[in-house]
Amino acid sequence: MNGRLKAAGGAVGGGLLVAGTTSDAGKSVVTAGICRWLVRQGVRVAPFKAQNMSLNSFVTREGAEIGRAQAMQAAAARVEPTALMNPVLLKPGSDRSSQVVLLGKPVGELSARGYFGGTSQGEAQYAGRREQLLGTVTDCLQELRRTHDAVICEGAGSPAEINLRRTDIVNMGLARAARIPAVVVGDIDRGGVFASFFGTTALLSKEDQALVAGYMVNKFRGDVTLLEPGLEMLRGLTGRQTLGVLPFAHGLGIDEEDGLRVSLRGAVRESVVAPPHGADVLRVAVCAVPLMSNFTDVDALAAEPGVVVRFVDRPEELADADLVVLPGTRGTVRALAWLRERGLADAIARRAAEGRPVLGICGGFQMLGERIEDEVESKAGVVDGLGLLPVRVRFAAEKTLARPAGEALGEPVEGYEIHHGVAEVTGGEEAFISDDQGRSLDGCRAGSVWGTHWHGSLESDGFRRAFLRRVAADAGRAFVPAPDTRFGVLREEQLDRLGDLIEEHADTAALLRLLEEGVPEGLPFVPPGAP
């Protein structure tokens, strides 16, 4: 690689946009894979996503909230995640509105119409402000490029969302502003990938098309030679080469933006659960509440040999569960009503009365309490909780964003907090997490019911094993946690698999040229262009 990519200090590093023909085409996988491949080559690389819409988020060490996928990509790049890597985060609160998080801090709620260009006075005012966000986004990208050899940017949805192009700051709007080349990823497993590549390109303006440097096929099954005639035809039609054909890989887990897929749970849906270390398996049922957030909390459970994790939405599905988990949610009061409407609330209460384990995390912890006072999120006022923990919750206007550490069940534990709800614990048999002096830091336990605001606590290996031993004892299961499961090591192995995909199946020489030399000259226009 030449001096530009490897230059230290002051020089602007190379940039690349990984766009996609659709949502879930594989942009996150490819971005993380390129980051891991580059860092293994000795390149200082950082991930970037200008605008992310996700309920799965993470807290950086400086107390900024960013998309969890970008935190995962930072781990792939072996750098500490920062707010620069995801300057705009949208956290849906309903089908029509989202909380806007700017440079890691919440700045308000806005309807989709207002964010993407509303007509009312207030919404139009914010729509104008949204157009100004491009300056913030490009400043963040510029800073990352100044301090790294390369920055791999992830797009959102499709760059050919022609209804949103005017205010786009994450796809071709970003590429145009920063003058970086784009690679378009398509999921061939869905079918129609050639039409998607061609149509995506043909719907872009001439100026946008000039930045589309090539394509990458994702999730291919079979003999690549059978695909080659189509790739040649695509090149003849568009004048652009395909820079890689990535094979379909089972159990390829990463932290997702949204959807009901959990990283490292190739264990949960895609592959056979590892055999138990003891005589029994342990069954975990996660209630798939509305606006479920940070469902990645159960990844570490799914990584344990003999632990079977599944998502449920019916009370009968709790019957054989050894542990029921109420996960986080962006709509605590709404999720609570959903539990009651479906009969899940009664089923959970029966479990608690029988001494069978229940764990609530963040919003799930709040739902397990006696009372919720919410004038912030749902504005529903005072609502009765499930009454299974001696906790009263009041929603504060300011969001708690923290990276705490403590002890639980005699083991060190770390986590991160993202919540408006402030919990007042009025009783219980013990705190969930304490400091080294035994003073309560967070959460509580009452019988077999546990609750905490700390996301990510189950990633602490010693604590996770201790907690699972307690669950197994309460559930009457002869389950024994494996003594050598190390979640951090498993996560690194997954990231290395992503890097291997790029190294073995992508045209890495072409990718390096794009990073070193920028946008290729003379890319042809594909009619008709943007309408």
XYZ file of C-alpha atoms in Angstrom:
531
model
C 0.000 0.000 0.000
C 1.276 3.457 -0.774
C 2.280 6.334 1.434
C -1.091 8.068 1.507
C -2.852 5.246 3.334
C 0.038 4.687 5.705
C 0.858 8.342 6.294
C 0.981 9.391 9.943
C -0.043 12.737 11.370
C -1.968 15.440 9.593
C -2.687 13.721 6.268
C -6.304 12.894 5.464
C -6.748 9.124 5.387
C -8.593 7.104 2.808
C -12.367 6.749 2.954
C -14.847 4.219 1.591
C -18.648 4.061 1.744
C -20.226 0.601 2.050
C -23.753 1.080 0.709
C -26.402 -1.570 0.121
C -29.180 -2.379 -2.304
C -31.543 -2.803 0.664
C -31.601 -2.764 4.429
C -29.971 -5.892 5.825
C -28.016 -6.488 2.620
C -24.859 -7.011 4.677
C -23.441 -3.510 5.068
C -22.609 -4.015 8.754
C -20.916 -7.345 8.061
C -18.846 -5.970 5.174
C -17.896 -2.816 7.086
C -16.753 -4.818 10.102
C -14.982 -7.340 7.893
C -13.047 -4.654 6.015
C -12.099 -3.024 9.337
C -10.793 -6.302 10.748
C -8.933 -7.179 7.520
C -7.277 -3.740 7.383
C -6.201 -3.663 11.014
C -4.597 -7.067 10.533
C -2.570 -5.454 7.733
C -1.297 -2.820 10.145
C -3.662 -0.083 8.934
C -5.117 2.343 11.485
C -8.793 2.092 10.584
C -12.031 3.411 12.088
C -15.707 2.714 11.321
C -18.257 5.453 10.686
C -22.006 5.694 10.245
C -23.317 9.196 9.782
C -26.885 8.403 10.764
C -28.140 5.230 12.353
C -31.699 4.192 13.197
C -31.526 1.533 15.868
C -32.815 0.447 19.256
C -29.540 -1.321 19.967
C -27.092 1.217 21.318
C -23.935 1.403 23.388
C -22.258 3.895 25.722
C -18.706 4.995 24.996
C -16.184 5.659 27.754
C -16.836 9.397 27.495
C -20.546 8.773 28.130
C -21.841 9.112 24.558
C -24.597 6.924 23.124
C -23.929 5.410 19.693
C -25.293 2.531 17.652
C -24.169 -0.829 18.978
C -23.233 -1.924 15.457
C -20.654 0.875 15.360
C -19.270 -0.245 18.726
C -18.930 -3.740 17.254
C -17.183 -2.324 14.172
C -14.825 -0.372 16.422
C -13.974 -3.660 18.131
C -13.322 -5.117 14.677
C -10.942 -2.199 14.025
C -9.401 -2.636 17.495
C -10.096 0.971 18.458
C -12.101 2.519 21.255
C -15.595 3.565 20.075
C -16.375 7.289 20.197
C -19.282 9.583 19.339
C -17.434 10.598 16.161
C -18.197 7.167 14.717
C -21.983 7.674 14.839
C -22.833 11.372 15.121
C -26.596 10.943 14.544
C -28.578 8.125 16.163
C -32.359 7.820 15.795
C -34.098 5.652 18.404
C -37.690 4.832 17.380
C -40.330 5.369 20.033
C -43.217 4.443 17.725
C -43.854 3.838 14.050
C -43.825 7.598 13.485
C -41.388 9.189 15.909
C -37.843 8.786 17.193
C -35.555 10.207 19.800
C -32.726 12.100 18.130
C -29.283 11.523 19.655
C -26.679 13.998 18.392
C -22.989 13.427 19.134
C -23.957 10.947 21.809
C -26.570 13.040 23.656
C -30.379 13.103 23.229
C -31.663 16.397 21.831
C -35.381 15.666 21.523
C -38.171 13.629 19.959
C -39.251 14.166 16.378
C -41.746 12.665 13.979
C -40.488 10.990 10.831
C -42.240 13.664 8.794
C -40.497 16.376 10.752
C -37.077 14.787 10.453
C -37.324 14.059 6.748
C -39.047 17.327 5.842
C -42.336 18.250 7.520
C -44.696 21.074 6.806
C -45.748 22.317 10.243
C -43.816 25.271 11.603
C -41.977 23.304 14.293
C -41.220 20.353 12.067
C -40.113 22.509 9.164
C -37.761 24.355 11.497
C -36.166 21.089 12.547
C -36.096 19.854 8.960
C -33.914 22.850 8.171
C -31.711 21.979 11.097
C -31.483 18.418 9.822
C -30.044 19.637 6.550
C -27.373 21.418 8.591
C -26.451 18.104 10.197
C -24.448 17.280 7.084
C -21.840 19.766 8.286
C -21.594 18.017 11.672
C -21.396 14.630 9.985
C -18.638 15.633 7.575
C -16.689 17.306 10.391
C -16.753 14.042 12.354
C -15.677 12.062 9.322
C -12.896 14.544 8.595
C -11.576 14.221 12.140
C -11.557 10.428 11.896
C -9.791 10.593 8.549
C -7.221 12.957 10.020
C -6.349 10.555 12.832
C -6.626 7.244 10.964
C -5.181 5.753 7.798
C -8.629 4.706 6.590
C -12.289 5.182 7.568
C -14.897 2.652 6.450
C -18.336 4.281 6.321
C -21.545 2.274 6.492
C -24.565 3.531 4.592
C -28.203 3.055 5.586
C -31.009 1.358 3.684
C -30.375 1.999 0.008
C -28.638 4.947 -1.692
C -31.456 4.923 -4.265
C -34.169 6.086 -1.836
C -35.094 8.796 -4.315
C -37.769 10.247 -2.027
C -35.129 11.002 0.626
C -32.138 11.954 -1.504
C -32.574 15.701 -0.995
C -31.835 15.438 2.714
C -29.568 12.375 2.661
C -26.535 12.576 4.945
C -25.634 8.896 5.225
C -25.396 7.495 1.681
C -24.522 9.424 -1.482
C -25.007 12.748 0.277
C -22.107 11.818 2.527
C -20.057 10.366 -0.351
C -20.538 13.559 -2.382
C -19.628 15.830 0.523
C -16.511 13.847 1.428
C -15.569 12.784 -2.118
C -15.209 9.111 -1.225
C -15.957 6.077 -3.427
C -18.884 3.765 -2.708
C -19.189 -0.011 -2.944
C -22.758 -1.352 -3.148
C -23.493 -4.640 -1.327
C -26.325 -6.939 -2.419
C -27.790 -10.008 -0.704
C -27.998 -12.704 -3.376
C -29.769 -15.072 -0.972
C -32.891 -12.927 -1.399
C -32.758 -13.166 -5.182
C -32.754 -10.400 -7.767
C -29.269 -9.187 -6.924
C -28.315 -8.256 -10.515
C -31.482 -6.213 -11.003
C -30.856 -4.601 -7.611
C -27.300 -3.599 -8.518
C -28.324 -2.234 -11.896
C -31.468 -0.503 -10.639
C -29.702 1.059 -7.675
C -27.073 2.544 -9.966
C -29.525 3.638 -12.675
C -31.690 5.541 -10.185
C -28.788 7.715 -9.024
C -27.931 11.080 -10.495
C -24.922 11.411 -12.767
C -22.934 13.018 -9.940
C -23.822 10.214 -7.508
C -23.122 7.485 -10.042
C -19.636 8.895 -10.536
C -18.847 7.754 -6.982
C -20.178 4.175 -7.271
C -16.979 2.215 -7.818
C -18.264 -1.351 -7.771
C -20.398 -4.043 -6.206
C -20.054 -6.819 -3.661
C -22.251 -9.934 -3.602
C -23.151 -11.219 -0.131
C -24.465 -14.623 1.052
C -23.697 -16.624 -2.096
C -24.264 -20.391 -1.988
C -22.759 -22.768 -4.528
C -20.195 -22.645 -7.315
C -18.951 -19.111 -8.006
C -18.167 -20.008 -11.626
C -21.916 -20.260 -12.256
C -22.228 -16.627 -11.185
C -19.441 -15.272 -13.351
C -21.449 -14.816 -16.600
C -23.884 -12.605 -14.719
C -21.068 -10.599 -13.181
C -19.577 -10.027 -16.637
C -22.954 -8.901 -18.008
C -23.343 -6.547 -15.038
C -19.937 -5.055 -15.773
C -20.875 -4.602 -19.419
C -24.119 -2.854 -18.448
C -22.687 -0.585 -15.761
C -18.947 -0.358 -16.448
C -18.274 -1.429 -12.854
C -16.661 -4.578 -11.543
C -17.781 -6.794 -8.695
C -15.215 -6.522 -5.913
C -16.093 -9.741 -4.137
C -18.499 -12.638 -3.770
C -18.858 -13.453 -0.075
C -20.164 -16.948 0.710
C -23.134 -17.637 2.930
C -21.760 -18.274 6.412
C -23.820 -19.960 9.125
C -23.725 -18.574 12.631
C -22.030 -15.383 11.504
C -23.063 -13.255 14.444
C -22.582 -9.525 14.855
C -24.394 -6.869 16.832
C -27.419 -5.973 14.760
C -29.065 -2.601 14.326
C -32.552 -3.994 14.718
C -34.601 -7.041 13.863
C -34.872 -10.253 15.854
C -31.346 -11.510 15.330
C -28.822 -11.619 18.099
C -25.087 -11.667 17.679
C -23.229 -14.786 18.748
C -26.490 -16.605 18.715
C -25.759 -18.577 15.698
C -26.536 -20.461 18.894
C -30.135 -19.344 18.946
C -31.525 -19.773 15.454
C -28.845 -20.711 12.965
C -26.900 -23.581 14.482
C -27.132 -26.413 16.973
C -26.614 -25.360 20.587
C -23.371 -26.700 22.036
C -23.918 -29.714 24.334
C -24.248 -28.926 28.033
C -21.292 -29.190 30.355
C -23.531 -30.820 32.973
C -26.465 -33.218 32.716
C -29.154 -30.687 31.746
C -29.636 -27.828 29.336
C -30.935 -24.507 30.607
C -33.846 -22.961 28.713
C -34.090 -19.176 28.521
C -37.213 -17.420 27.207
C -36.842 -13.755 26.232
C -40.121 -11.840 26.002
C -40.115 -10.092 22.615
C -41.659 -6.861 23.906
C -42.504 -3.937 21.590
C -39.617 -1.571 20.827
C -37.220 -4.125 22.276
C -33.794 -2.553 22.747
C -30.363 -4.015 23.356
C -31.515 -7.587 22.924
C -27.793 -8.236 22.512
C -27.822 -8.589 26.325
C -28.675 -12.275 25.873
C -25.809 -12.952 23.469
C -23.573 -14.039 26.306
C -26.221 -16.496 27.531
C -26.569 -17.952 24.042
C -22.795 -18.390 23.884
C -22.834 -20.723 26.890
C -22.762 -24.474 26.064
C -26.099 -25.999 26.988
C -28.024 -22.722 27.226
C -30.943 -22.546 24.778
C -32.216 -19.008 24.150
C -35.437 -18.261 22.313
C -37.704 -15.228 21.861
C -41.348 -15.698 22.856
C -44.601 -13.778 22.698
C -47.132 -16.224 24.191
C -47.615 -17.248 27.854
C -47.541 -20.973 27.087
C -44.004 -20.546 25.778
C -42.864 -19.692 29.313
C -44.007 -23.028 30.747
C -40.771 -24.974 30.223
C -38.398 -22.013 30.582
C -35.875 -22.143 33.393
C -35.269 -18.396 33.138
C -37.523 -15.687 31.728
C -35.856 -12.452 30.638
C -37.653 -9.141 30.276
C -35.276 -7.146 28.037
C -34.859 -3.439 27.548
C -37.369 -1.400 25.585
C -37.797 2.158 24.310
C -41.425 1.986 25.451
C -41.624 0.660 29.013
C -45.299 1.533 29.603
C -46.282 0.270 26.152
C -44.388 -2.989 26.708
C -46.042 -3.405 30.105
C -49.490 -3.073 28.527
C -48.455 -5.601 25.857
C -47.438 -8.121 28.533
C -50.835 -7.770 30.169
C -52.802 -7.950 26.934
C -51.088 -11.199 25.943
C -51.371 -12.882 29.330
C -47.604 -12.848 29.768
C -47.808 -10.639 32.857
C -49.936 -13.222 34.696
C -47.642 -16.048 33.590
C -44.596 -14.170 34.892
C -46.352 -13.456 38.194
C -47.155 -17.173 38.589
C -43.510 -18.015 37.958
C -42.392 -15.595 40.644
C -44.900 -17.047 43.131
C -43.501 -20.521 42.406
C -39.925 -19.345 42.961
C -38.923 -19.745 39.311
C -36.267 -17.304 38.007
C -37.078 -14.027 36.236
C -34.552 -11.391 35.145
C -35.429 -7.844 34.093
C -32.874 -5.649 32.337
C -33.332 -1.865 32.076
C -36.924 -1.414 30.839
C -37.607 -4.992 31.931
C -36.363 -4.118 35.426
C -38.653 -1.106 35.508
C -41.662 -3.224 34.497
C -41.018 -5.638 37.384
C -41.393 -2.808 39.920
C -44.425 -1.603 41.848
C -45.058 1.703 40.112
C -43.892 3.726 37.125
C -44.294 7.492 36.939
C -43.746 8.499 33.322
C -44.220 12.037 32.057
C -41.289 11.730 29.653
C -41.391 8.633 27.431
C -45.092 7.699 27.204
C -46.480 10.661 29.196
C -48.910 8.154 30.724
C -48.504 9.447 34.279
C -48.563 6.885 37.082
C -48.880 3.250 35.959
C -48.838 0.119 38.084
C -45.898 -2.199 37.433
C -45.936 -5.973 37.786
C -45.244 -5.629 41.510
C -42.595 -8.344 41.644
C -39.737 -6.127 42.864
C -39.843 -3.441 45.612
C -38.986 -0.674 43.182
C -40.596 2.620 42.193
C -39.544 4.222 38.931
C -39.757 7.863 37.927
C -38.809 8.919 34.410
C -36.419 11.869 34.340
C -35.994 14.273 31.436
C -32.226 13.723 31.446
C -31.007 10.358 30.195
C -28.549 8.339 32.264
C -25.550 7.310 30.126
C -22.776 5.551 32.022
C -20.193 2.748 31.969
C -20.259 1.449 35.575
C -18.438 -1.438 37.226
C -19.033 -3.324 40.466
C -19.503 -6.760 41.997
C -22.363 -9.268 41.881
C -22.567 -12.738 43.387
C -18.965 -12.352 44.467
C -17.700 -11.686 40.948
C -16.590 -8.506 39.146
C -19.129 -7.155 36.676
C -19.176 -4.309 34.142
C -22.021 -2.851 32.144
C -23.457 0.252 30.549
C -26.568 2.279 31.363
C -28.998 3.920 28.908
C -32.253 4.948 30.566
C -34.542 7.802 31.573
C -36.109 5.823 34.418
C -34.732 6.448 37.918
C -35.306 3.497 40.240
C -35.953 3.858 43.961
C -35.371 0.478 45.613
C -37.466 0.245 48.775
C -36.659 -3.295 49.910
C -35.611 -6.678 48.620
C -33.258 -9.338 49.860
C -30.093 -7.957 48.272
C -28.831 -5.519 45.709
C -28.165 -6.877 42.246
C -24.784 -5.122 41.951
C -22.657 -3.616 44.757
C -19.332 -1.872 45.140
C -16.317 -3.471 46.824
C -17.671 -2.360 50.201
C -20.985 -4.142 49.687
C -22.935 -0.930 49.120
C -25.689 -1.124 46.523
C -24.894 0.260 43.072
C -27.891 -0.956 41.090
C -30.901 -3.218 41.010
C -32.263 -5.687 43.504
C -33.485 -9.229 44.076
C -36.698 -10.484 45.661
C -36.905 -14.268 45.838
C -36.085 -15.594 42.379
C -36.800 -12.253 40.651
C -33.817 -10.111 39.681
C -33.596 -6.666 38.104
C -30.866 -4.309 36.936
C -30.441 -1.262 34.723
C -27.019 -2.478 33.571
C -26.860 -3.680 29.995
C -23.980 -5.999 29.132
C -23.513 -7.348 32.668
C -23.833 -10.944 31.467
C -20.728 -10.472 29.308
C -18.680 -10.616 32.538
C -17.715 -14.290 32.505
C -17.416 -14.974 36.227
C -20.660 -13.218 37.079
C -22.528 -14.927 34.234
C -21.457 -18.356 35.447
C -22.399 -17.525 39.047
C -25.793 -16.216 37.968
C -26.494 -19.301 35.841
C -25.616 -21.545 38.780
C -28.202 -19.685 40.877
C -30.777 -19.962 38.105
C -30.111 -23.685 37.699
C -30.484 -24.238 41.437
C -33.764 -22.301 41.584
C -35.048 -24.105 38.487
C -34.025 -27.534 39.759
C -31.802 -28.207 36.762
C -28.565 -30.208 36.806
C -26.975 -27.561 34.639
C -23.332 -26.658 35.125
C -21.805 -23.639 33.355
C -18.741 -24.498 31.302
C -15.677 -23.209 33.186
C -13.849 -21.940 30.108
C -16.428 -19.950 28.102
C -14.925 -16.523 27.501
C -17.337 -14.194 25.790
C -14.695 -11.686 24.729
C -12.677 -14.433 23.042
C -15.753 -15.719 21.215
C -16.529 -12.213 19.993
C -12.982 -11.812 18.706
C -13.275 -15.114 16.859
C -16.454 -13.887 15.183
C -14.774 -10.659 14.119
C -11.853 -12.611 12.727
C -14.316 -14.669 10.684
C -15.596 -11.437 9.172
C -12.051 -10.377 8.350
C -11.415 -13.784 6.786
C -14.438 -13.341 4.508
C -12.966 -10.141 3.093
C -9.412 -11.442 2.880
C -10.396 -14.677 1.156
C -13.324 -13.654 -1.040
C -13.011 -9.927 -1.831
C -10.731 -8.169 -4.300
C -8.559 -6.669 -1.582
C -6.184 -5.083 -4.092
C -9.092 -3.155 -5.611
C -10.312 -2.109 -2.152
C -6.857 -0.793 -1.297
C -6.750 1.190 -4.542
C -10.062 2.829 -3.665
C -8.743 3.751 -0.231
C -5.409 4.990 -1.537
C -6.423 6.700 -4.767
C -10.036 7.696 -4.098
C -12.834 7.808 -6.659
C -11.893 6.182 -10.004
C -12.003 8.428 -13.042
C -14.314 7.843 -15.979
C -17.020 5.686 -14.429
C -19.817 5.588 -17.036
C -23.301 6.964 -16.542
C -26.113 4.387 -16.469
C -29.414 5.845 -17.722
C -31.965 7.018 -16.841
C -30.463 8.529 -13.681
C -32.406 10.163 -10.869
C -35.901 11.327 -11.894
